[in-house]
Coordinates of C-alpha atoms in Angstrom, one line a residue:
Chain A
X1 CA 0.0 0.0 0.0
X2 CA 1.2 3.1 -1.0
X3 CA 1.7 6.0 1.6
X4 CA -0.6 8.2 0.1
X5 CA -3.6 6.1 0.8
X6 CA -3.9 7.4 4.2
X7 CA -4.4 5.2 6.9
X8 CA -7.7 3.2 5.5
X9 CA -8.1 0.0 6.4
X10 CA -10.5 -1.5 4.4
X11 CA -13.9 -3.1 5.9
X12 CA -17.2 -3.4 6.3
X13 CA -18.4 -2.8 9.6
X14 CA -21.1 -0.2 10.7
X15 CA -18.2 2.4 10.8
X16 CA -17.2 1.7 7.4
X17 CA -21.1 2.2 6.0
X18 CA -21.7 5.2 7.2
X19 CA -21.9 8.0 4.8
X20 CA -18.7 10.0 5.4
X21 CA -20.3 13.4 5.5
X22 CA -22.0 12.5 8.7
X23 CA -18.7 10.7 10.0
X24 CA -16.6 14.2 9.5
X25 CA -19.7 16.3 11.5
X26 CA -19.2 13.8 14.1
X27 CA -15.2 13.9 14.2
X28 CA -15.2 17.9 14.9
X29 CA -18.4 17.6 17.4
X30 CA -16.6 15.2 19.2
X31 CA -13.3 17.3 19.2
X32 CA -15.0 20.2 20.2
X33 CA -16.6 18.1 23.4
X34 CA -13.5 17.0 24.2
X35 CA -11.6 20.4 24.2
X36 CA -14.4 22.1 26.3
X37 CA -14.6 19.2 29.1
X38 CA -12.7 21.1 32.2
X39 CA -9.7 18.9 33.2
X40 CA -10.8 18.3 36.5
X41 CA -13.2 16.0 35.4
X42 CA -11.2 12.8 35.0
X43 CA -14.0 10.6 34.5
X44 CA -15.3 12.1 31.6
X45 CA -11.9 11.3 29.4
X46 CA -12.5 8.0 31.0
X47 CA -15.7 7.6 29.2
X48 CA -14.9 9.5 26.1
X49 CA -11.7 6.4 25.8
X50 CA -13.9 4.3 26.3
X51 CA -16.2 5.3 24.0
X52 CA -13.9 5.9 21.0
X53 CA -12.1 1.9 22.2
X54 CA -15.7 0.3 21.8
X55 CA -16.2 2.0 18.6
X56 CA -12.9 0.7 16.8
X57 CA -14.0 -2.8 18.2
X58 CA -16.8 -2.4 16.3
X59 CA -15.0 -0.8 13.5
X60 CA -12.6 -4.5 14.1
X61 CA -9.4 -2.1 14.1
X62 CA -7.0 -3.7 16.6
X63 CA -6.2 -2.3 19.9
X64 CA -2.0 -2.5 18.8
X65 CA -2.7 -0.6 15.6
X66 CA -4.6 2.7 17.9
X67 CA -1.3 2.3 19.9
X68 CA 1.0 2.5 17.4
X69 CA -0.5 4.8 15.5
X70 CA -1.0 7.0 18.7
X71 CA 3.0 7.5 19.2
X72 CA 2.2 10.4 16.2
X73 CA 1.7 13.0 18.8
X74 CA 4.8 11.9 21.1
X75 CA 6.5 15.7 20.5
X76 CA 3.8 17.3 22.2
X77 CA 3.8 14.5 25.3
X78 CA 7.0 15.9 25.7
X79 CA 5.6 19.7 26.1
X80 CA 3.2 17.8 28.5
X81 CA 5.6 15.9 30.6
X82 CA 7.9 19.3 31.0
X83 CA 4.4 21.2 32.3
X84 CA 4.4 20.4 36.4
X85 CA 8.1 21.7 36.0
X86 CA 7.4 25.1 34.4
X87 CA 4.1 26.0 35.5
X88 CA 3.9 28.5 38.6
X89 CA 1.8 27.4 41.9
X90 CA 1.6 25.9 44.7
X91 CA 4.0 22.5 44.6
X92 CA 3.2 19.1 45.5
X93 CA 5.6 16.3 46.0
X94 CA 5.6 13.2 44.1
X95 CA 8.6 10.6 45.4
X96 CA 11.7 13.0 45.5
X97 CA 10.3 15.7 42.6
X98 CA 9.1 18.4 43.5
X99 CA 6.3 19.7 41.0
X100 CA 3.5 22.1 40.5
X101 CA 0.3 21.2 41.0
X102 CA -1.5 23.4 38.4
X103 CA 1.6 22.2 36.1
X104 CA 0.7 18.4 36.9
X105 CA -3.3 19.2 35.8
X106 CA -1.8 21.0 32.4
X107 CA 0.3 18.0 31.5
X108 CA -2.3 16.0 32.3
X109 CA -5.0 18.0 30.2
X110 CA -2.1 18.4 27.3
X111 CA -2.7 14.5 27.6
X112 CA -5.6 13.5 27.6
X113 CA -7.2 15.7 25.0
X114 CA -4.2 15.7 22.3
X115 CA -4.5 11.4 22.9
X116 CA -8.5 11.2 22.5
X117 CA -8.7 13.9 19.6
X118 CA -6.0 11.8 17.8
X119 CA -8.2 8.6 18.8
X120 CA -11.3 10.6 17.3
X121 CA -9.4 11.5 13.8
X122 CA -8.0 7.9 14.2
X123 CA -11.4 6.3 13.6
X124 CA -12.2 8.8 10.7
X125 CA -9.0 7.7 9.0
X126 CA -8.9 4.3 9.8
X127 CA -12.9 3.5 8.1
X128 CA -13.2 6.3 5.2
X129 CA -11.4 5.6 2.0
X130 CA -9.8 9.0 0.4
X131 CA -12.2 9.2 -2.1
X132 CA -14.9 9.0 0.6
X133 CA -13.3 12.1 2.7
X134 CA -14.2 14.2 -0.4
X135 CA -16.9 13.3 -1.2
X136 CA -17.5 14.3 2.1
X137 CA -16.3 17.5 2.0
X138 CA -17.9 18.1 -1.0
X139 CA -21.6 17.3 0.8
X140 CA -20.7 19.7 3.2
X141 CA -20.4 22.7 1.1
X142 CA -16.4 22.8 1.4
X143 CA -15.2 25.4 -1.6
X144 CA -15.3 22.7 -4.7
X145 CA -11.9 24.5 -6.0
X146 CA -10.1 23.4 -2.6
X147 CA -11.7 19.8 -3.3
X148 CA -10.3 19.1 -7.3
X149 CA -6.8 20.6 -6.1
X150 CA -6.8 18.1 -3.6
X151 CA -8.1 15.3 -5.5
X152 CA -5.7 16.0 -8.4
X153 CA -3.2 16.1 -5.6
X154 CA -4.1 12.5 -4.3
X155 CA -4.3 11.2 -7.7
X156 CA -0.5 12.7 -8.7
X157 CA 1.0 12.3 -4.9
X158 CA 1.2 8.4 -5.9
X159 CA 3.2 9.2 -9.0
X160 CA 5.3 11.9 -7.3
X161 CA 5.9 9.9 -4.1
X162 CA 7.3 7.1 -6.5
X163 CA 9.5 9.2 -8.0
X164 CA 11.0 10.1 -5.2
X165 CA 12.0 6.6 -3.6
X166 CA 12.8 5.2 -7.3
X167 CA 15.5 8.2 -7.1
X168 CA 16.4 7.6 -3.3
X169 CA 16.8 3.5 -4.1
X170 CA 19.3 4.9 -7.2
X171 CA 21.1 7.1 -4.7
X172 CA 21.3 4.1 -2.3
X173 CA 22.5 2.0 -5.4
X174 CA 25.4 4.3 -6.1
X175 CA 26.2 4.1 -2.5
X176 CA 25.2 7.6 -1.8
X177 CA 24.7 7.5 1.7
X178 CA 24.7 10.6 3.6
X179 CA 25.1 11.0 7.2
X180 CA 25.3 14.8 7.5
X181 CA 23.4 17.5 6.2
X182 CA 26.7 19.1 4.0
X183 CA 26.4 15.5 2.4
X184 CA 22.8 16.3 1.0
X185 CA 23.2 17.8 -1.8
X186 CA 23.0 14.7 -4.1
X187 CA 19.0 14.3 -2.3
X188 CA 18.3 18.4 -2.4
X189 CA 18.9 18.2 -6.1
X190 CA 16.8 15.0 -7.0
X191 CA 14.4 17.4 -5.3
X192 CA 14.9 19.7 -8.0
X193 CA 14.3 17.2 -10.8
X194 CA 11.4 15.9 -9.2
X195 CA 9.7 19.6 -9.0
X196 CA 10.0 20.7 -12.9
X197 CA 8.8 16.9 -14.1
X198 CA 6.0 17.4 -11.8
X199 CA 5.4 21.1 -13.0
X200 CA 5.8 19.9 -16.9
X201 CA 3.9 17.0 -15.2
X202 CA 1.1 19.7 -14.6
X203 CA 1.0 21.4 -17.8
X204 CA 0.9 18.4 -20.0
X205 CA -2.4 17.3 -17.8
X206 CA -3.7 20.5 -18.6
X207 CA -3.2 20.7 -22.0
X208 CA -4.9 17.3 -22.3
X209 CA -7.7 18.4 -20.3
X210 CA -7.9 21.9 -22.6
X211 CA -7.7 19.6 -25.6
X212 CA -10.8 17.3 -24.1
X213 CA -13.1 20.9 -23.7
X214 CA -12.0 21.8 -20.1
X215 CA -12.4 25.4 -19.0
X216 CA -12.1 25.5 -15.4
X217 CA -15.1 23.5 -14.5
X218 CA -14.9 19.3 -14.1
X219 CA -17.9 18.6 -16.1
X220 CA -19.5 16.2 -13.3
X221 CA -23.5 15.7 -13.0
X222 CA -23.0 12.6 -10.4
X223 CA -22.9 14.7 -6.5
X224 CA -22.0 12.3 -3.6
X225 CA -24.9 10.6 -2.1
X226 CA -27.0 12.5 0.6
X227 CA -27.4 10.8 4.4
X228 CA -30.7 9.3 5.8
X229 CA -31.7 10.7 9.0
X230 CA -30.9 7.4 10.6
X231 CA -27.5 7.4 9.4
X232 CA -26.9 11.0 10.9
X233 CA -28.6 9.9 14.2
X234 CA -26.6 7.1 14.6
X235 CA -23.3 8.6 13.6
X236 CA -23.9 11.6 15.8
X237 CA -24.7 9.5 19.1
X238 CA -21.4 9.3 20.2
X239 CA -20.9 13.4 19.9
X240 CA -24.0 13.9 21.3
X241 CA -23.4 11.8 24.2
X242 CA -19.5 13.7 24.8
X243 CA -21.2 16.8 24.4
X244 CA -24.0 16.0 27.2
X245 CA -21.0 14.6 29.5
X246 CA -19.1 18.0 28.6
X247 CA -22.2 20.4 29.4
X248 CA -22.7 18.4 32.6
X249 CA -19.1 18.6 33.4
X250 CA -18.7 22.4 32.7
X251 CA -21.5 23.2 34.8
X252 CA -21.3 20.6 37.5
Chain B
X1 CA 11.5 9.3 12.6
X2 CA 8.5 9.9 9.9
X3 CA 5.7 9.3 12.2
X4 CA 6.5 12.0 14.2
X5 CA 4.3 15.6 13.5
X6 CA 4.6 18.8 14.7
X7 CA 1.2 19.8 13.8
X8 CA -0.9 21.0 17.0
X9 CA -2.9 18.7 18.6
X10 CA -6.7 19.3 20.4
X11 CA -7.2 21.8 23.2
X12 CA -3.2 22.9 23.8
X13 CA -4.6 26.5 22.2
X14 CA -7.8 27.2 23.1
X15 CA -11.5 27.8 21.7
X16 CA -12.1 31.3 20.8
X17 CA -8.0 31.6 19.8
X18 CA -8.1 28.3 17.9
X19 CA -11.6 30.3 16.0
X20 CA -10.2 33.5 15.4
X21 CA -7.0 31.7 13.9
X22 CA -9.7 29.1 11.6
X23 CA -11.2 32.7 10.2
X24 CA -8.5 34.0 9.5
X25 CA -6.8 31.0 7.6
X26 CA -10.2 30.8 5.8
X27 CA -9.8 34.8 4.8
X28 CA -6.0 33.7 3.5
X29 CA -7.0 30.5 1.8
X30 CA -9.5 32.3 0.1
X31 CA -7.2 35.3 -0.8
X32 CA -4.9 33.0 -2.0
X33 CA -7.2 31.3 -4.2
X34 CA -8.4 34.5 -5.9
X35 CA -4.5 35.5 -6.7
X36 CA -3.4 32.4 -7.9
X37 CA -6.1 32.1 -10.3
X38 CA -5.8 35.2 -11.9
X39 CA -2.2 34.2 -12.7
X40 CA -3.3 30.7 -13.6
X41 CA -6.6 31.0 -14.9
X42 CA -8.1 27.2 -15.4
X43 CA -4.6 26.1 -15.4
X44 CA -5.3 26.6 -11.5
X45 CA -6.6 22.9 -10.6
X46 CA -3.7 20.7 -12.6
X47 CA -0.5 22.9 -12.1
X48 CA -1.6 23.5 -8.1
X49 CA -2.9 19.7 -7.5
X50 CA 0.8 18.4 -9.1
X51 CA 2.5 20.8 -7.0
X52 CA 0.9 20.1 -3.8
X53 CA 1.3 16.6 -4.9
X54 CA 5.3 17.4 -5.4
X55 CA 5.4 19.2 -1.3
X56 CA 3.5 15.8 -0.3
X57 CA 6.1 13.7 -1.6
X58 CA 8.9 16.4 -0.7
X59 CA 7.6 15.9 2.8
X60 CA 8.1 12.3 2.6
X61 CA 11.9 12.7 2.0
X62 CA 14.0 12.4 5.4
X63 CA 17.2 14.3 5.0
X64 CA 20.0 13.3 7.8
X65 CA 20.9 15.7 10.1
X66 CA 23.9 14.2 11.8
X67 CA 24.5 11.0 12.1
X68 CA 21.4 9.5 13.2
X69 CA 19.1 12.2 13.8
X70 CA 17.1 13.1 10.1
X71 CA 13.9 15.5 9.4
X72 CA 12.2 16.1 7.2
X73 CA 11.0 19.2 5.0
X74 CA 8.2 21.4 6.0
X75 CA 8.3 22.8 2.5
X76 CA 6.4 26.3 3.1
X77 CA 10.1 28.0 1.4
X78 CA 10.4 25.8 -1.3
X79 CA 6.8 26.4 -2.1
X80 CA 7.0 29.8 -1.9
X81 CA 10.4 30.3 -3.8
X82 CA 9.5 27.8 -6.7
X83 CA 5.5 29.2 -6.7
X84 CA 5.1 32.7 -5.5
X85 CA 3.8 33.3 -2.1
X86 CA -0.3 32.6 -2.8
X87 CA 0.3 29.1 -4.7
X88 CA 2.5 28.0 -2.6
X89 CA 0.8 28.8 0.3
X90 CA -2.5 27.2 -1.0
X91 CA -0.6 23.8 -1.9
X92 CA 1.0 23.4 1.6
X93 CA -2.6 24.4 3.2
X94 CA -4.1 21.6 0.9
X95 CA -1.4 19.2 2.3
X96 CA -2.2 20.2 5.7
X97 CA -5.5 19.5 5.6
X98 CA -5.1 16.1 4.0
X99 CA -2.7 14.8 6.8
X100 CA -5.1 16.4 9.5
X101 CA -8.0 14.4 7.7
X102 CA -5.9 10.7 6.8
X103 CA -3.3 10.8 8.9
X104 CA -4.7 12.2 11.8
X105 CA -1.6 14.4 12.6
X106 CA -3.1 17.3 13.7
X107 CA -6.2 18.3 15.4
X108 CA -9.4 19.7 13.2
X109 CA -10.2 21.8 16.1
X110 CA -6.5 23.4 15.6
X111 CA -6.6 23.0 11.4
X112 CA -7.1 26.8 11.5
X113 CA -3.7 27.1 13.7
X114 CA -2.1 25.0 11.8
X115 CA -2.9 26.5 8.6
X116 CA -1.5 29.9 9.3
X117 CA 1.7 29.1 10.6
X118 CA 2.8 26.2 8.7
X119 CA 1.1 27.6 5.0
X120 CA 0.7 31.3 5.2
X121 CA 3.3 32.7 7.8
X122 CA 5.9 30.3 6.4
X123 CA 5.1 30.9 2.5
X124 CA 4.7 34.8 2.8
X125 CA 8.1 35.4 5.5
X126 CA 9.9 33.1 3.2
X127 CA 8.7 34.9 -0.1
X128 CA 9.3 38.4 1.5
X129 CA 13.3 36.9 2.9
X130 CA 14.1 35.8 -1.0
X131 CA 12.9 39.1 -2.7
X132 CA 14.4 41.3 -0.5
X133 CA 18.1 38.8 -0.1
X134 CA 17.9 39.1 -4.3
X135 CA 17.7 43.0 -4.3
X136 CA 21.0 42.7 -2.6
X137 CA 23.0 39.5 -3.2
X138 CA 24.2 38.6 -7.0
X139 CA 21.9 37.1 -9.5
X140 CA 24.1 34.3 -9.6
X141 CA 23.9 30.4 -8.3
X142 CA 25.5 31.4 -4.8
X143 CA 23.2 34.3 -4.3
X144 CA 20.2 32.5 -5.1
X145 CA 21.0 29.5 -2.8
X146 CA 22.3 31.9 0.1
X147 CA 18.7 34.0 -0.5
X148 CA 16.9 30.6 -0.4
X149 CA 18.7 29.2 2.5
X150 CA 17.9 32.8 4.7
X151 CA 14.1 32.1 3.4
X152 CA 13.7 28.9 5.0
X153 CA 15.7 29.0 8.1
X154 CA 13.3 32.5 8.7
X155 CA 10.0 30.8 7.5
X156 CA 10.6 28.0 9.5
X157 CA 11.1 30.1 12.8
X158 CA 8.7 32.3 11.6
X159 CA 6.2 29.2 12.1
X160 CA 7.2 28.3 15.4
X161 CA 7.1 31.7 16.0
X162 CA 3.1 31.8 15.1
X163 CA 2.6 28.6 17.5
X164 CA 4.3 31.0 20.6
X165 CA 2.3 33.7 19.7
X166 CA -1.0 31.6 19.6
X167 CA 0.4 29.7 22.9
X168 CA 0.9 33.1 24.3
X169 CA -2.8 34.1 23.4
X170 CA -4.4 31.3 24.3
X171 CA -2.4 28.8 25.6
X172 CA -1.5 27.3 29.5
X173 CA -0.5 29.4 31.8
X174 CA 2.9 29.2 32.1
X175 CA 3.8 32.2 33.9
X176 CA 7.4 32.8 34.2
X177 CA 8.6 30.2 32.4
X178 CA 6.8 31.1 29.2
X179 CA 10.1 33.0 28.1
X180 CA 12.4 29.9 28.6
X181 CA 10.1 27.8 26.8
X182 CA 9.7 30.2 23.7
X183 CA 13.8 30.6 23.8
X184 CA 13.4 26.7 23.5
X185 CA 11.0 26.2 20.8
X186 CA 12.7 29.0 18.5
X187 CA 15.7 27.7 19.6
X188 CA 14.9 24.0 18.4
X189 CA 13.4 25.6 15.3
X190 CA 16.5 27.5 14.5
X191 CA 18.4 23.9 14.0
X192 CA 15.3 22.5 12.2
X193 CA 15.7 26.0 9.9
X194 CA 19.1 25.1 8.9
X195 CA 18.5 21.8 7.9
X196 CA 15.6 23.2 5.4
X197 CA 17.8 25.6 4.5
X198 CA 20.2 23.6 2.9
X199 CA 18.0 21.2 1.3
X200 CA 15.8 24.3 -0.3
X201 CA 18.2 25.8 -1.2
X202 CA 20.4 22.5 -3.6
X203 CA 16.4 22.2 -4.6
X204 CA 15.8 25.8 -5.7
X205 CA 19.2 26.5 -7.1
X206 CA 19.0 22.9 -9.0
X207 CA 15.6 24.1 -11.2
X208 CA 17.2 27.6 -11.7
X209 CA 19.9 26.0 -13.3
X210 CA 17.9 23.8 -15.6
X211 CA 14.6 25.5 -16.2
X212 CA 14.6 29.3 -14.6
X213 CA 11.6 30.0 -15.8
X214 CA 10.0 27.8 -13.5
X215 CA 11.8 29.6 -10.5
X216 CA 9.1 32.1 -9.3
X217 CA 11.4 34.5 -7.2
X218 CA 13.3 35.2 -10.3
X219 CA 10.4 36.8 -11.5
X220 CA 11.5 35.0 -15.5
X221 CA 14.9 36.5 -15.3
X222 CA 17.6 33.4 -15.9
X223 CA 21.0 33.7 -12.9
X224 CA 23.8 35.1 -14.2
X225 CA 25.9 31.9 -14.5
X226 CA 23.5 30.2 -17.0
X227 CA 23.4 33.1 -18.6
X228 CA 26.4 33.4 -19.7
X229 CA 26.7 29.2 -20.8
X230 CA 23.8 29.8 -22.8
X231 CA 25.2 32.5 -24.9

């Protein structure tokens, strides 16, 4: 699988059929909950976790995979473990440290939130095929210009991304091995190459495309299919649950 | 270390910061798509989806550092250099979006964030650095690179410098130690910086060798060097 297909894993569970309009609305509802639950409320991330763990199960994405995949946002657990040392306040002492309390409730906010919304955009990922994602975006009104650039993008990334490890596997072949950056020229300049055949890349698409009638508009009559109110019910229960716990939790 | 993404998670910046940022990356984006179609016309959708294509796979590339530590490029310079300021800046916003959506690096709530310091602060600092270095430095291979190595190592600061500032508006509460952490982010950045510096700049100065014209901060003008070969 190539790396531009994203992190789809192809299936057909009750994740995978819903429509991925109404899977997108419930990815940023569910963000939203999550960023606006005070951080006091430990319980709540307890629930949201174990929320977003059932629905993978019943998406059948494997536990080690979520891990794995998880490690993406290490740099910032590092902003999050250095919190209870830089915050001001009153300190507390855990074994022979001495740290801040507020500092220790940051790093543990920084936490839980960055690890549940990368859970949340996860699950998007993991059951909506690229082609789904736009169509997607398309249903919800995002600007359709946005949309082709980024599907002609998708569609030339594969070609482009090839390019680039056919050239790095040539490097390797004439044992160009670099260790240090003043040793990178070889790579910065494949860079180079790869640039003006994707630009000539570009033009030649467009003049095939001018030559078939194009004239700024994709010529397509067939919209993404619409959601049934059942489908956005059932996609939105798991939101609409985070956002009750969040509302209780903010005013509680 | 490719899994590894600097792009800001949920909740470290918060609501109404993270919204004011979203609106104003979707006043930019849109901006951006207005100026680079009226120098593309309908050419807009092929040429800008191969060149975002070209930043995702430039992305891809990890570039050593010393030995054993590599990174890889963030791209808003070479963007801007190679695409002018509003392309560029549209391509790497398209690419930002796509890893925020498929690779889940990168929170929606924060795409707004993102979006501004990564696309449009880098791509406009590091369009401004290469105009003004050329008004100065030689039209020639040497002053290109050294113009293209200043506009990466400032665009990339210049990001990390948008994620203080947003920290700073709406992040924790650091208190005193918000200074030493800054000095340490820009710091860290700085390094990063040279590292993109020298790979944009073998990139740029490699295409301004062979096709010029496709070098957008030489405004069609070929370097002196090649110049005079061609004669």
């Amino acid at each position: 699988m190539s790396p531009v297909d994203g992190l789809y894993r192809p299936g057909d569970t009750p994740v995978h059929r819903l429509r991925p309009q109404v899977k997108i609305v419930a990815l940023a509802a569910f963000t939203c909950a999550i960023a606006a639950t005070p951080r006091e409320a430990v319980w709540a991330f307890g629930v949201y976790a174990a929320l977003l763990i059932g629905l993978f199960a019943l998406a059948r994405v494997p536990l080690t995979w979520l891990l794995s995949r998880s490690l993406i946002e290490s740099p910032f657990l590092v902003l999050a473990l250095a919190f209870p040392f830089m915050v001001d306040g009153p300190a507390v002492q855990i074994g022979f440290l001495q740290v801040s309390e507020p500092g220790l409730w940051a790093g543990w906010n920084l936490l839980a939130k960055a690890t549940l919304g990368v859970w949340a955009a996860l699950l998007l990922s993991a059951t909506t095929p690229i082609a789904g994602v736009l169509a997607g975006l398309s249903r919800l009104r995002c600007p359709e210009i946005l949309l082709q650039i980024t599907a002609f993008a998708i569609r030339y990334a594969h070609l482009t991304v090839a390019e680039v490890t056919q050239m790095r596997l040539a490097r390797l072949a004439r044992c160009d091995d670099p260790r240090f950056l003043w040793q990178a020229s070889a790579l910065a300049r494949s860079l180079g190459v790869v640039f003006i055949r994707s630009f000539e890349r570009g033009e030649r698409v467009w003049q095939a495309m001018a030559a078939r009638g194009y004239t700024g508009r994709l010529p397509l009559e067939v919209g993404p299919a619409p959601a049934s109110a059942l489908q956005w019910s059932a996609a939105l229960a798991a939101p609409a649950l985070a956002a009750g716990i969040a509302t209780w939790t903010v005013f509680a | 270390m490719s899994d590894l993404a600097l792009h800001i998670p949920t909740d470290v910046v918060n609501g109404p910061t993270s919204l004011a940022f979203a609106l104003l990356a979707a006043v930019a984006v849109g901006l951006c798509v207005v100026m680079a179609r009226r120098h593309l016309d309908e050419r807009l959708v092929p040429l800008a989806g191969l060149a975002t294509a070209f930043i995702f796979a430039a992305q891809m590339l990890n570039f050593p550092v010393a030995a054993g530590v590599s990174g890889h490029l963030l791209g808003g310079a070479l963007a801007a250099a190679l695409l002018g300021p509003w392309l560029g800046a549209l391509c790497v916003t398209v690419v930002i979006v796509i890893q925020a959506l498929l690779f889940a690096d990168g929170a929606v709530t924060a795409l707004g964030l993102n979006v501004v310091n990564m696309a449009v602060i880098a791509s406009f600092t590091g369009y401004a650095v290469i105009v003004l270095a050329l008004k100065v430095l030689p039209r020639t291979r040497w002053g290109l690179g050294a113009a293209v190595f200043a506009a990466a190592l400032v665009s990339v600061v210049a990001a990390s410098a948008g994620f203080v500032l947003q920290f700073w508006l709406g992040g924790e509460e650091v208190g005193q130690s918000f200074g030493a952490m800054a000095a340490a982010i820009l710091g860290t950045h700085v390094l990063v910086g040279i590292g993109e510096g020298v790979i944009t700049a073998g990139a740029v100065t490699a295409v301004a060798a062979a096709r010029p014209d496709l070098v957008h901060a030489l405004r069609g003008s070929r370097l002196a060097e090649t110049a005079k070969e061609s004669v």
